[in-house]
Coordinates of C-alpha atoms in Angstrom, one line a residue:
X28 CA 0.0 0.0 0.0
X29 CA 1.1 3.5 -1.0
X30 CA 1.4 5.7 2.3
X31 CA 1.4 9.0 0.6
X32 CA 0.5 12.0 3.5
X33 CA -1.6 14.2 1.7
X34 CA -0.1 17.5 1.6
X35 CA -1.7 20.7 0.0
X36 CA 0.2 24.2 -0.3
X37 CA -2.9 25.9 -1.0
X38 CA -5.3 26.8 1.7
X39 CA -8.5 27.2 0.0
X40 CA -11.8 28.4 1.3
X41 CA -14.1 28.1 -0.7
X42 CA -14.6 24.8 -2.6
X43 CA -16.1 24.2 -6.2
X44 CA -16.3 20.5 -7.1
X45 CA -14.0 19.4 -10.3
X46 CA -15.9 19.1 -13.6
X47 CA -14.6 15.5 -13.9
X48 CA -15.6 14.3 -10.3
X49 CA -18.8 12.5 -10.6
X50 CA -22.1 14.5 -10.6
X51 CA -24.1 13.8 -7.8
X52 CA -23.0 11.0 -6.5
X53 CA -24.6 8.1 -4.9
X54 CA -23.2 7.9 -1.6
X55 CA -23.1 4.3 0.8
X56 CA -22.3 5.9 4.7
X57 CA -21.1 2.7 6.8
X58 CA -20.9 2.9 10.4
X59 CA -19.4 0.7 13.1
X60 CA -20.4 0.3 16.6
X61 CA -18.0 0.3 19.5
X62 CA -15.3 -0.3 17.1
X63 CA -11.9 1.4 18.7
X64 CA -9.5 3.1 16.2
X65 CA -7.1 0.4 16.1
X66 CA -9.4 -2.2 15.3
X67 CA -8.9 -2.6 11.7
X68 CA -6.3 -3.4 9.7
X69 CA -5.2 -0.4 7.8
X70 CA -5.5 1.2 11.2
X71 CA -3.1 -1.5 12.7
X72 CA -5.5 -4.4 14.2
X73 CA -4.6 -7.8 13.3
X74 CA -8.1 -8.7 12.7
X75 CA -9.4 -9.6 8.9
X76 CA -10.3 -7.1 7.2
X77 CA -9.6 -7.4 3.8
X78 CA -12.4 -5.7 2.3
X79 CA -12.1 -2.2 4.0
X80 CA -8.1 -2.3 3.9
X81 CA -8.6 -2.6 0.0
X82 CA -11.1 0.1 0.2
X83 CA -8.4 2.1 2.1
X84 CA -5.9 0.8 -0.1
X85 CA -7.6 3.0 -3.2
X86 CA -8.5 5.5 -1.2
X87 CA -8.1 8.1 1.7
X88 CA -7.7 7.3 5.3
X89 CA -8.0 10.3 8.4
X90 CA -6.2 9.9 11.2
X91 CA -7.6 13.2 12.9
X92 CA -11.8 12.3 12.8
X93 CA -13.6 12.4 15.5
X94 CA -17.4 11.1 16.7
X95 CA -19.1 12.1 20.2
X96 CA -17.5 9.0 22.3
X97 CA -21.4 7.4 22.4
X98 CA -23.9 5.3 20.1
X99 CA -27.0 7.6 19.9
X100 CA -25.0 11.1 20.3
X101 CA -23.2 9.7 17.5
X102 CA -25.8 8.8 15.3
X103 CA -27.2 12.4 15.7
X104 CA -24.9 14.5 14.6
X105 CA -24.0 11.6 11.6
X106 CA -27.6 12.4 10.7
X107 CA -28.1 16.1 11.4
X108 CA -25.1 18.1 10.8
X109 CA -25.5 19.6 14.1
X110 CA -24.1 18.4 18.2
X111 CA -26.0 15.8 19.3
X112 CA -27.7 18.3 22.4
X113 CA -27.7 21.1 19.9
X114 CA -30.2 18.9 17.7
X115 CA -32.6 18.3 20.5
X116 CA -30.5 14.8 21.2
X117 CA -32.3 11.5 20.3
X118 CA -35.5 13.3 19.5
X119 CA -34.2 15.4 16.8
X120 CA -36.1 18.2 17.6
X121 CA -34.4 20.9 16.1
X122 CA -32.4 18.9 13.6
X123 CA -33.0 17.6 9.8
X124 CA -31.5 14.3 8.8
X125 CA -29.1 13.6 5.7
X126 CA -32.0 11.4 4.2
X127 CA -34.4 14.9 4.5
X128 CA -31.9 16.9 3.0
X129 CA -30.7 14.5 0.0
X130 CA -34.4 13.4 -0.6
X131 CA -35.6 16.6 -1.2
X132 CA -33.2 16.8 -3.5
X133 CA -34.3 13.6 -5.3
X134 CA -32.0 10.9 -3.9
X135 CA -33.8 7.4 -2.9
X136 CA -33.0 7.2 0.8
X137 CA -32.4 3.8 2.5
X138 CA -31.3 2.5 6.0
X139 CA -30.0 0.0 7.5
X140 CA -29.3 -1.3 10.8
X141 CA -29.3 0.0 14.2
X142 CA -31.4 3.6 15.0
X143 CA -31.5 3.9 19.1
X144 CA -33.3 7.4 18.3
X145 CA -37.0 8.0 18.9
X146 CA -39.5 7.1 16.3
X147 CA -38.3 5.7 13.0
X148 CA -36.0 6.2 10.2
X149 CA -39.2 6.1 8.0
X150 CA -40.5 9.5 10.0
X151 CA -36.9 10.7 9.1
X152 CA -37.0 11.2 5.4
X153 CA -35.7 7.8 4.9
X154 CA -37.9 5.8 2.2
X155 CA -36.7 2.1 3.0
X156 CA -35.6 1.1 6.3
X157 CA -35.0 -2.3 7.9
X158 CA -33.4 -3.0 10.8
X159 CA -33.7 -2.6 14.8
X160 CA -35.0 0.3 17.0
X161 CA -32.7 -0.8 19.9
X162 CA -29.2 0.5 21.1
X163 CA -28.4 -3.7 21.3
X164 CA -29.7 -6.6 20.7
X165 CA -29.5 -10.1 20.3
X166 CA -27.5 -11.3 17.1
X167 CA -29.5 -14.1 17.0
X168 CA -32.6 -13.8 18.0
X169 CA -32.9 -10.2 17.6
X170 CA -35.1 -8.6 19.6
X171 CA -39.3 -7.0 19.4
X172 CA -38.2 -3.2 18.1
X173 CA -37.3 -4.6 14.4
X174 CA -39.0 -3.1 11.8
X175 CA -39.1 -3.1 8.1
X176 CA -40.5 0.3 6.3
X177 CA -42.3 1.4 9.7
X178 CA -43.7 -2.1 10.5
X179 CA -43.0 -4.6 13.0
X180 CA -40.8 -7.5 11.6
X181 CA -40.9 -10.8 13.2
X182 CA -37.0 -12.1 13.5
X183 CA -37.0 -15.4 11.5
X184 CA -34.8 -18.1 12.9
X185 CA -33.0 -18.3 9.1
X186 CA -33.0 -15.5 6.8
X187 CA -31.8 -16.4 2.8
X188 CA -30.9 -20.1 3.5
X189 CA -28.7 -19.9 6.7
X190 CA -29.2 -19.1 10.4
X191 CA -30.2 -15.7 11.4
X192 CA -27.2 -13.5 12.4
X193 CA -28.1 -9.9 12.2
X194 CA -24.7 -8.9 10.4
X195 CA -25.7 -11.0 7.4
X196 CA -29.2 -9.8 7.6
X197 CA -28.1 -5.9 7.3
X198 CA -26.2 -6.9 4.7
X199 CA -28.8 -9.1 2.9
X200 CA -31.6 -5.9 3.8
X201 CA -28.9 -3.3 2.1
X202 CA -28.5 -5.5 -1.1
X203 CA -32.2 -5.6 -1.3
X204 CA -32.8 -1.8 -1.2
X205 CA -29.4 -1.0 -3.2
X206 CA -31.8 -3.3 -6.4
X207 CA -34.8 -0.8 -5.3
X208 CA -32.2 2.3 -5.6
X209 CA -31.3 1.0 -9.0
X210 CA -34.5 0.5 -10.2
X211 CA -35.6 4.2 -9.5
X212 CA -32.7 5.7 -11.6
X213 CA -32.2 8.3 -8.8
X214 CA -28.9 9.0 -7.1
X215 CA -29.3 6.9 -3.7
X216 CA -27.9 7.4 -0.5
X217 CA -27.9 4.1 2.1
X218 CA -27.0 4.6 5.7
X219 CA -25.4 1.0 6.8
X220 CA -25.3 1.1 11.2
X221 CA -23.8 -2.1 11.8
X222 CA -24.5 -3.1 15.7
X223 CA -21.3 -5.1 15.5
X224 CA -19.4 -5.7 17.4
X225 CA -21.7 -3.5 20.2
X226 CA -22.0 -6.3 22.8
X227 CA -23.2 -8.4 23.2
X228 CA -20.3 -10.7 21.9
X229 CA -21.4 -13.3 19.7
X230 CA -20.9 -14.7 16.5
X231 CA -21.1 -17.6 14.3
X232 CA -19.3 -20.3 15.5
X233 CA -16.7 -21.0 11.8
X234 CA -16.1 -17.4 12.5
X235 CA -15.2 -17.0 16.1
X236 CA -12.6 -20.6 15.6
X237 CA -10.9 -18.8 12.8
X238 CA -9.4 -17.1 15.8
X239 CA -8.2 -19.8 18.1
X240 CA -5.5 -18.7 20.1
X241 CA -4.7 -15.6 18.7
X242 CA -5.3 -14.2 21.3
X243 CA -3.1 -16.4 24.2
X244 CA -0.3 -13.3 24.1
X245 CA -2.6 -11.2 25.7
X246 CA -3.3 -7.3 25.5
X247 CA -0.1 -5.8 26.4
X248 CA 1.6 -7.6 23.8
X249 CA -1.0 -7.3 21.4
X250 CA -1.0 -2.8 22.0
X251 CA 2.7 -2.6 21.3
X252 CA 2.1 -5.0 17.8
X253 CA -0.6 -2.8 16.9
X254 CA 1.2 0.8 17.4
X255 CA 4.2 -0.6 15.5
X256 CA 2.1 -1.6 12.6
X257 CA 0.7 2.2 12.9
X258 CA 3.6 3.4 12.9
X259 CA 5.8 1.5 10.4
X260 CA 2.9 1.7 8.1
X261 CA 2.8 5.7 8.5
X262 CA -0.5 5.8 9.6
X263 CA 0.9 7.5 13.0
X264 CA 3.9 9.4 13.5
X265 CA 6.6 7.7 16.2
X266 CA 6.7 11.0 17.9
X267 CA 3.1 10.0 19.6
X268 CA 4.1 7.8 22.6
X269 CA 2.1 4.9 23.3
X270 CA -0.5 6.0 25.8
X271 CA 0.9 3.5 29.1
X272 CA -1.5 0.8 30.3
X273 CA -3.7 2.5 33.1
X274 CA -4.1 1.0 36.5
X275 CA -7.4 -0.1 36.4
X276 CA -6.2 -2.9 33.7
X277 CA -3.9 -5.5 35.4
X278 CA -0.4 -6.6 33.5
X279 CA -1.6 -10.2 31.2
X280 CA 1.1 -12.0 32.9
X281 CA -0.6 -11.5 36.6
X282 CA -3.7 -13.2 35.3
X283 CA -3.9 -17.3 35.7
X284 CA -3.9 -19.5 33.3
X285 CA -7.6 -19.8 33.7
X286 CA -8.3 -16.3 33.9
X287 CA -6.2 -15.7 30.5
X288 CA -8.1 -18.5 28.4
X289 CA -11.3 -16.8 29.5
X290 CA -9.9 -13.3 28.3
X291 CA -8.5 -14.8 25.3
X292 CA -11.8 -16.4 24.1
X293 CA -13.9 -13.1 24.5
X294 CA -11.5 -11.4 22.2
X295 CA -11.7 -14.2 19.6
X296 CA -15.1 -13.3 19.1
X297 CA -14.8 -10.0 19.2
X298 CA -12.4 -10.3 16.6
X299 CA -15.0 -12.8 14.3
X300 CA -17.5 -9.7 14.9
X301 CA -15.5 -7.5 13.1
X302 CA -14.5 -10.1 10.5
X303 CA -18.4 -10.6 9.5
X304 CA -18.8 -6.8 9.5
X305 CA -15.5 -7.0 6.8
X306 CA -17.5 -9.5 4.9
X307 CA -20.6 -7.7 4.5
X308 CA -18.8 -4.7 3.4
X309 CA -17.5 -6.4 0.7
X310 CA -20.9 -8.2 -0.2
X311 CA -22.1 -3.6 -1.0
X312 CA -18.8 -3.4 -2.9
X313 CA -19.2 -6.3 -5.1
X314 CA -22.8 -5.4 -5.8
X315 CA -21.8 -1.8 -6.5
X316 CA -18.9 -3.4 -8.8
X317 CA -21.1 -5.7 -10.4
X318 CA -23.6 -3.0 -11.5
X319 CA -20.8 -0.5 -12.5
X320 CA -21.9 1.9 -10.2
X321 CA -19.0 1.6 -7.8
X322 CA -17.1 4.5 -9.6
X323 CA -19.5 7.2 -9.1
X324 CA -20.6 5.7 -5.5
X325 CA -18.5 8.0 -2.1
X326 CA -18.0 5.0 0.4
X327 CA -17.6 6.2 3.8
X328 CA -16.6 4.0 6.7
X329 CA -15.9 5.2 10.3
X330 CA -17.2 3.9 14.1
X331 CA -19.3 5.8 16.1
X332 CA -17.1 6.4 19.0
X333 CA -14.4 4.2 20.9
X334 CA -13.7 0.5 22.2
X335 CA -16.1 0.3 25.5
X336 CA -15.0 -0.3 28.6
X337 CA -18.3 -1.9 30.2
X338 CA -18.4 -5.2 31.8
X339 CA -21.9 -6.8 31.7
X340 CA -20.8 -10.4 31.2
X341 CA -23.9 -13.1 31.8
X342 CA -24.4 -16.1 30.5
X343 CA -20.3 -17.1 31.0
X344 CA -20.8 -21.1 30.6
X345 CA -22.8 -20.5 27.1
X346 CA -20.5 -20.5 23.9
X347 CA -20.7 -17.3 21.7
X348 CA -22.6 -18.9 19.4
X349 CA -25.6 -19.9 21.8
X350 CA -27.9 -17.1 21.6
X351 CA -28.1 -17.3 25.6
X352 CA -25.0 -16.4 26.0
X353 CA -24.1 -12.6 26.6
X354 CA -20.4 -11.8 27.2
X355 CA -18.9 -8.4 26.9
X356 CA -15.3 -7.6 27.1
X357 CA -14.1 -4.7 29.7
X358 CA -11.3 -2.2 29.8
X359 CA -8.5 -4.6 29.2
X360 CA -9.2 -5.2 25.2
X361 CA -10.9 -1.9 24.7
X362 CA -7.2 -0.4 25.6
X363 CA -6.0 -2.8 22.9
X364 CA -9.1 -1.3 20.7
X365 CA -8.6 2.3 21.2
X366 CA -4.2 1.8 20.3
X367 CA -2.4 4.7 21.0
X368 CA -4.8 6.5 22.6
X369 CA -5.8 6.9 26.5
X370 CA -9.7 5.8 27.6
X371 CA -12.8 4.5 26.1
X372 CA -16.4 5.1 24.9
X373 CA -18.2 8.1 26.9
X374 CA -15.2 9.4 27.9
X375 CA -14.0 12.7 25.7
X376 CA -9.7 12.1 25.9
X377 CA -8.8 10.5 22.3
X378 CA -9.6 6.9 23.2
X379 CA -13.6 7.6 23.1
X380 CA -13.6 10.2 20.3
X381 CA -11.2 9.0 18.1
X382 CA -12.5 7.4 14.9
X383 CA -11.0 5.3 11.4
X384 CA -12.2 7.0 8.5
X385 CA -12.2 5.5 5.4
X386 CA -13.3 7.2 2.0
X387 CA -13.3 5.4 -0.9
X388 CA -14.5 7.3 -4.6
X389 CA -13.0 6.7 -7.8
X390 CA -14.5 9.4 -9.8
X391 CA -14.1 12.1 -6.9
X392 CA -11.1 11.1 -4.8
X393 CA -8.2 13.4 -6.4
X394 CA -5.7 12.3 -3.9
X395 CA -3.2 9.4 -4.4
X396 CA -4.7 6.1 -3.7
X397 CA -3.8 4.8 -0.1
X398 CA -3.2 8.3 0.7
X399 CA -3.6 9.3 4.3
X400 CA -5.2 13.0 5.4
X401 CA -4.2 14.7 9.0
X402 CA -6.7 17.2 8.5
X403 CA -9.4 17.0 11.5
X404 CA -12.8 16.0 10.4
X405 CA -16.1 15.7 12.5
X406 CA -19.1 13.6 12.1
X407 CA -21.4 17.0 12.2
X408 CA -19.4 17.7 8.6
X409 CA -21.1 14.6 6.9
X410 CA -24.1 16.3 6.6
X411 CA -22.6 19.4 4.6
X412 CA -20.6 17.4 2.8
X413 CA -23.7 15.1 1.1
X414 CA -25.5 18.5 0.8
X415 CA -22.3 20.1 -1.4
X416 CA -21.8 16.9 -3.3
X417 CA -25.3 16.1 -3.7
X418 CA -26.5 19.5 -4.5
X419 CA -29.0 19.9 -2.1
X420 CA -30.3 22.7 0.1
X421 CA -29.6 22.2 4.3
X422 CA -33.5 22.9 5.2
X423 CA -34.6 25.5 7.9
X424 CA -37.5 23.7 8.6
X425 CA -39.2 20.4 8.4
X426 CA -42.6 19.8 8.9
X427 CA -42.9 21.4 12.5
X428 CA -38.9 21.2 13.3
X429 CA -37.2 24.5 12.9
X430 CA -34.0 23.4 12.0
X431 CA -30.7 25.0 13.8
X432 CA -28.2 26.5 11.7
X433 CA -25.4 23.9 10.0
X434 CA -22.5 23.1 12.3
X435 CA -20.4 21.0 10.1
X436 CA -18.1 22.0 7.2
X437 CA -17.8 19.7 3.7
X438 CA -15.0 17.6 3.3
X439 CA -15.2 17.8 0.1
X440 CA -12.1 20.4 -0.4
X441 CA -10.3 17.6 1.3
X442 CA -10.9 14.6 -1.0
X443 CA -9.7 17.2 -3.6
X444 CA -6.8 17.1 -2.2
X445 CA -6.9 20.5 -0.9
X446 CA -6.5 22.1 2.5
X447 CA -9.8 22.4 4.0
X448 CA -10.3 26.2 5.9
X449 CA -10.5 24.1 9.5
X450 CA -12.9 24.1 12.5
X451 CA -12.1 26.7 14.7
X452 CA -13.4 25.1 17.3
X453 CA -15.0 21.3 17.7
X454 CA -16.8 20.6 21.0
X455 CA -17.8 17.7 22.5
X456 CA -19.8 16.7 25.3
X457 CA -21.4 13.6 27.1
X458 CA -22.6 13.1 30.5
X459 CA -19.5 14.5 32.7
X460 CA -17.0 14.1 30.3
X461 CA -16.4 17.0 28.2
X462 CA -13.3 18.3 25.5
X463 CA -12.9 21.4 23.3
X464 CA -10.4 21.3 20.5
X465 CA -9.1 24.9 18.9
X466 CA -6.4 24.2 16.5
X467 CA -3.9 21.6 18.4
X468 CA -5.1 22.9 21.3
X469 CA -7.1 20.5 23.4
X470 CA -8.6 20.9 26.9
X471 CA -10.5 17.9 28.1
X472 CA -11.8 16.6 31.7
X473 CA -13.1 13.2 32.5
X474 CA -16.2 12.8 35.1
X475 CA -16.2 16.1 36.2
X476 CA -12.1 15.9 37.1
X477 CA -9.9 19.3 36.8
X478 CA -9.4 20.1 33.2
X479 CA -6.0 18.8 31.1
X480 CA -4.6 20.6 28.5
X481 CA -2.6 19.2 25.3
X482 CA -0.4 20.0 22.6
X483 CA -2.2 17.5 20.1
X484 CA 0.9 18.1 17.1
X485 CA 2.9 17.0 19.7
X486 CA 1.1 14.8 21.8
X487 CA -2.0 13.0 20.6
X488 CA -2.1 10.5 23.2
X489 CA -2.4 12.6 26.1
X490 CA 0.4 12.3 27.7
X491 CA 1.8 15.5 28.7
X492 CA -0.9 17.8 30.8
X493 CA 0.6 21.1 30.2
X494 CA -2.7 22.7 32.4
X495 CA -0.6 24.1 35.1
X496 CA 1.8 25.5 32.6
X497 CA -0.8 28.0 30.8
X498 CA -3.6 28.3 33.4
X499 CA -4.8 31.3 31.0
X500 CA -5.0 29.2 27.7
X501 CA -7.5 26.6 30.6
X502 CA -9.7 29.5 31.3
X503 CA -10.2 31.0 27.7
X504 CA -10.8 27.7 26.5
X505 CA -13.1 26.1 29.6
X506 CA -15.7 29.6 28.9
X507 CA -15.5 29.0 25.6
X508 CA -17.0 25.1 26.8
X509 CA -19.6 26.6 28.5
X510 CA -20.3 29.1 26.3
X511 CA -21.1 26.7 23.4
X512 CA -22.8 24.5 25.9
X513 CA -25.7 27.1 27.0
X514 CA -25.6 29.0 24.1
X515 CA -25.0 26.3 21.2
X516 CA -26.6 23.4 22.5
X517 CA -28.8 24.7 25.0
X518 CA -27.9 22.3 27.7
X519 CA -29.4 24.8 30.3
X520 CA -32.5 25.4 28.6

């Protein structure tokens, strides 16, 4: 793979899309849940994942792009354009959704997968949508919140000639509205929310052996492999020191040996999770191939926030495969997950809010293949990115929703290969945790704790608190917080 940094010398403004980049194109937005950074293999996991490395491998990887540290907050500013309190949160009260926008605009909208908003995707603009209502669920069984096109949908206990898994069913569900997109001749956009590999941890049982005893070296091991593969593959510059394993995580080697088979078999399927995720990726790409549409189609793929930390383990004596087991992994692997960085989902330090982004388009891309962008990006931007590309209009209302004014910027100036006229602030939020980035600058605070400070083009991984250095830089920036919080998002009001 070619690990060409993308460097412009221009810093441009303003951004008019190239005459031979493809006109309105159909766009296919992937998400992940709970997937750390690291937890791919063009990001440096040693997990299979041969389909979205390829897709990196021709197109653009960001190291710098960031989601809100939690599934639904996530989800929300993905959809809106807009921070997840500023857009009413999970009501999206004062917020329009991508499939709104780009529908007006005459795409067919379709959806996939997980939602954990209120109401439907179908009250959202979105003409097809099949999938489940719930944060989790049962990969097997599913759960009573599925629906297809606004209407309960009884989980079968085989879907297309094999066991119900609901991985292969959001990938059997986006193949079936990706014929219905074709068939309207419109431009289409398809949201994809995978629930893997959200616990609980389960997969097929072929899938989880493939990883028998990869695992056995255990996670401090396994973080050092994967930052050297970041950095000898240039993802990550060497300068970032690996974030150091935290006390709440013990060393492997003071486990037992019973203790680290148990550790070592939650991982394995974790690891399958992912790999059937990979697999169904590749089942859109070869359909998109197939019906020569993958050239004008903007593949995105990121996770919406970092590896989680939770242990909520039941069910221990059942095997992955059972649908009555329930295992989670805890802090221990999502260190591994979330490689360089410090902390997890929820929390606001790099760990939770650092995402892979991969953007694959053949027609539009104008950067080398396998080229790799340091240029900060935001969910909030995908919104006015689709509504540059796909040339739409952002609403100002729908229906009774007066919409609040766009918070992200395109990336479009940035597939061009340009320099893209940055945020000069991002601000992030959930629960107690809370960050603001300005520049390199970041201050962040974890559970309400005093606020850190960090020199991000020097230390990403949070591991230099310069706070008592420049207690001036602390108090500009914390107002600034609360500023955006009350005035912004509303949070008292």
């Amino acid at each position: 793979m070619r690990q060409t940094l993308m460097i412009a010398a221009v810093l441009t403004a303003t951004w008019t899309a190239p005459a031979t980049a493809a006109q309105r194109p159909n766009i296919v937005m992937i998400m992940a849940d709970d997937l750390g950074f690291a937890d791919i293999g063009c990001y440096g996991s040693e997990i299979a994942t041969p389909r979205l490395d390829r897709l990196a491998d021709r197109g653009l990887r960001f190291t710098q792009f960031y989601n809100t540290a939690k599934c639904h907050s996530s989800r929300v500013s993905l959809l809106t354009g807009l921070y997840c309190d500023q857009a009413g949160g999970a009501k999206l009260n004062r917020g329009a959704t991508i499939a709104e926008a780009l529908g007006r605009a005459g795409y067919f909208t379709a959806m996939v997968g997980k939602w954990h908003l209120s109401r439907q995707p179908t009250d959202f603009g979105f003409d097809r949508y099949w999938g489940h209502l719930s944060g989790a669920t049962n990969f097997f069984t599913g759960d009573g919140t599925f629906r297809l096109n606004g209407q309960p949908w009884p989980v079968p206990t085989a879907l297309n000639g094999r066991p119900f898994y609901t991985t292969h069913a959001i990938g059997d569900f986006a193949l079936r509205f990706l014929d219905e997109a074709t068939d309207s001749k419109k431009p289409f956009l398809l949201y994809v929310a995978f629930n893997a590999p959200h616990y609980p941890l389960q997969a097929p049982e072929e899938d989880v052996k493939k990883y028998d005893g990869r695992y056995d070296i255990g996670w401090d091991r396994l973080r050092q492999q994967r930052h050297e593969k970041q950095v000898s593959s240039g993802l990550l510059p060497a300068k970032w020191k690996l974030s150091p394993r935290p006390s709440h995580v013990p060393a492997w080697n003071s486990l037992g040996p019973e203790e680290r088979q148990w550790e070592a078999d939650r991982m394995e399927v974790f690891a399958a999770m992912v790999d059937v995720l990979d697999e169904n990726v590749g089942r859109l790409v070869d359909y998109l191939k197939k019906k020569d549409l993958l050239d004008d189609t903007l593949i995105l793929f990121c996770a919406d926030n970092g590896a989680c930390p939770f242990e909520r383990t039941r069910g221990r004596e059942f095997k992955p495969w059972d649908p009555k087991s329930y295992w989670t992994y805890d802090a221990s692997w999502a260190h591994v997950g979330n490689t360089p960085f410090r902390l997890y989902k929820q929390n606001q330090h790099e760990g939770g809010i650092s995402s892979p982004l991969i953007v694959h388009w053949p027609k539009g891309l104008k950067t080398e293949p396998g080229s790799i962008t340091r240029q900060p990006g935001h969910l909030i931007d995908f919104m006015a990115t689709f509504v540059d590309l796909g040339k739409a209009k952002y609403p100002k209302q729908v229906g009774e929703r007066k919409v609040d004014p766009l918070q992200g910027k395109s990336l479009a100036p940035i597939f061009a290969g340009k320099t893209r006229d940055p945020h000069g602030t991002l601000y992030f939020n959930f629960g107690t945790d809370r960050a603001l980035r300005q520049g390199d600058w970041k201050l962040v605070s974890a559970k309400l704790g005093r606020w850190e400070l960090f020199d991000l083009g020097k230390d990403r991984t949070e591991t230099n608190d310069l706070s008592s250095e420049q207690p001036e830089r602390v108090a500009a920036m914390a107002k600034e917080w609360f500023r955006i919080a009350e005035e912004v998002c509303r949070m008292n009001g």
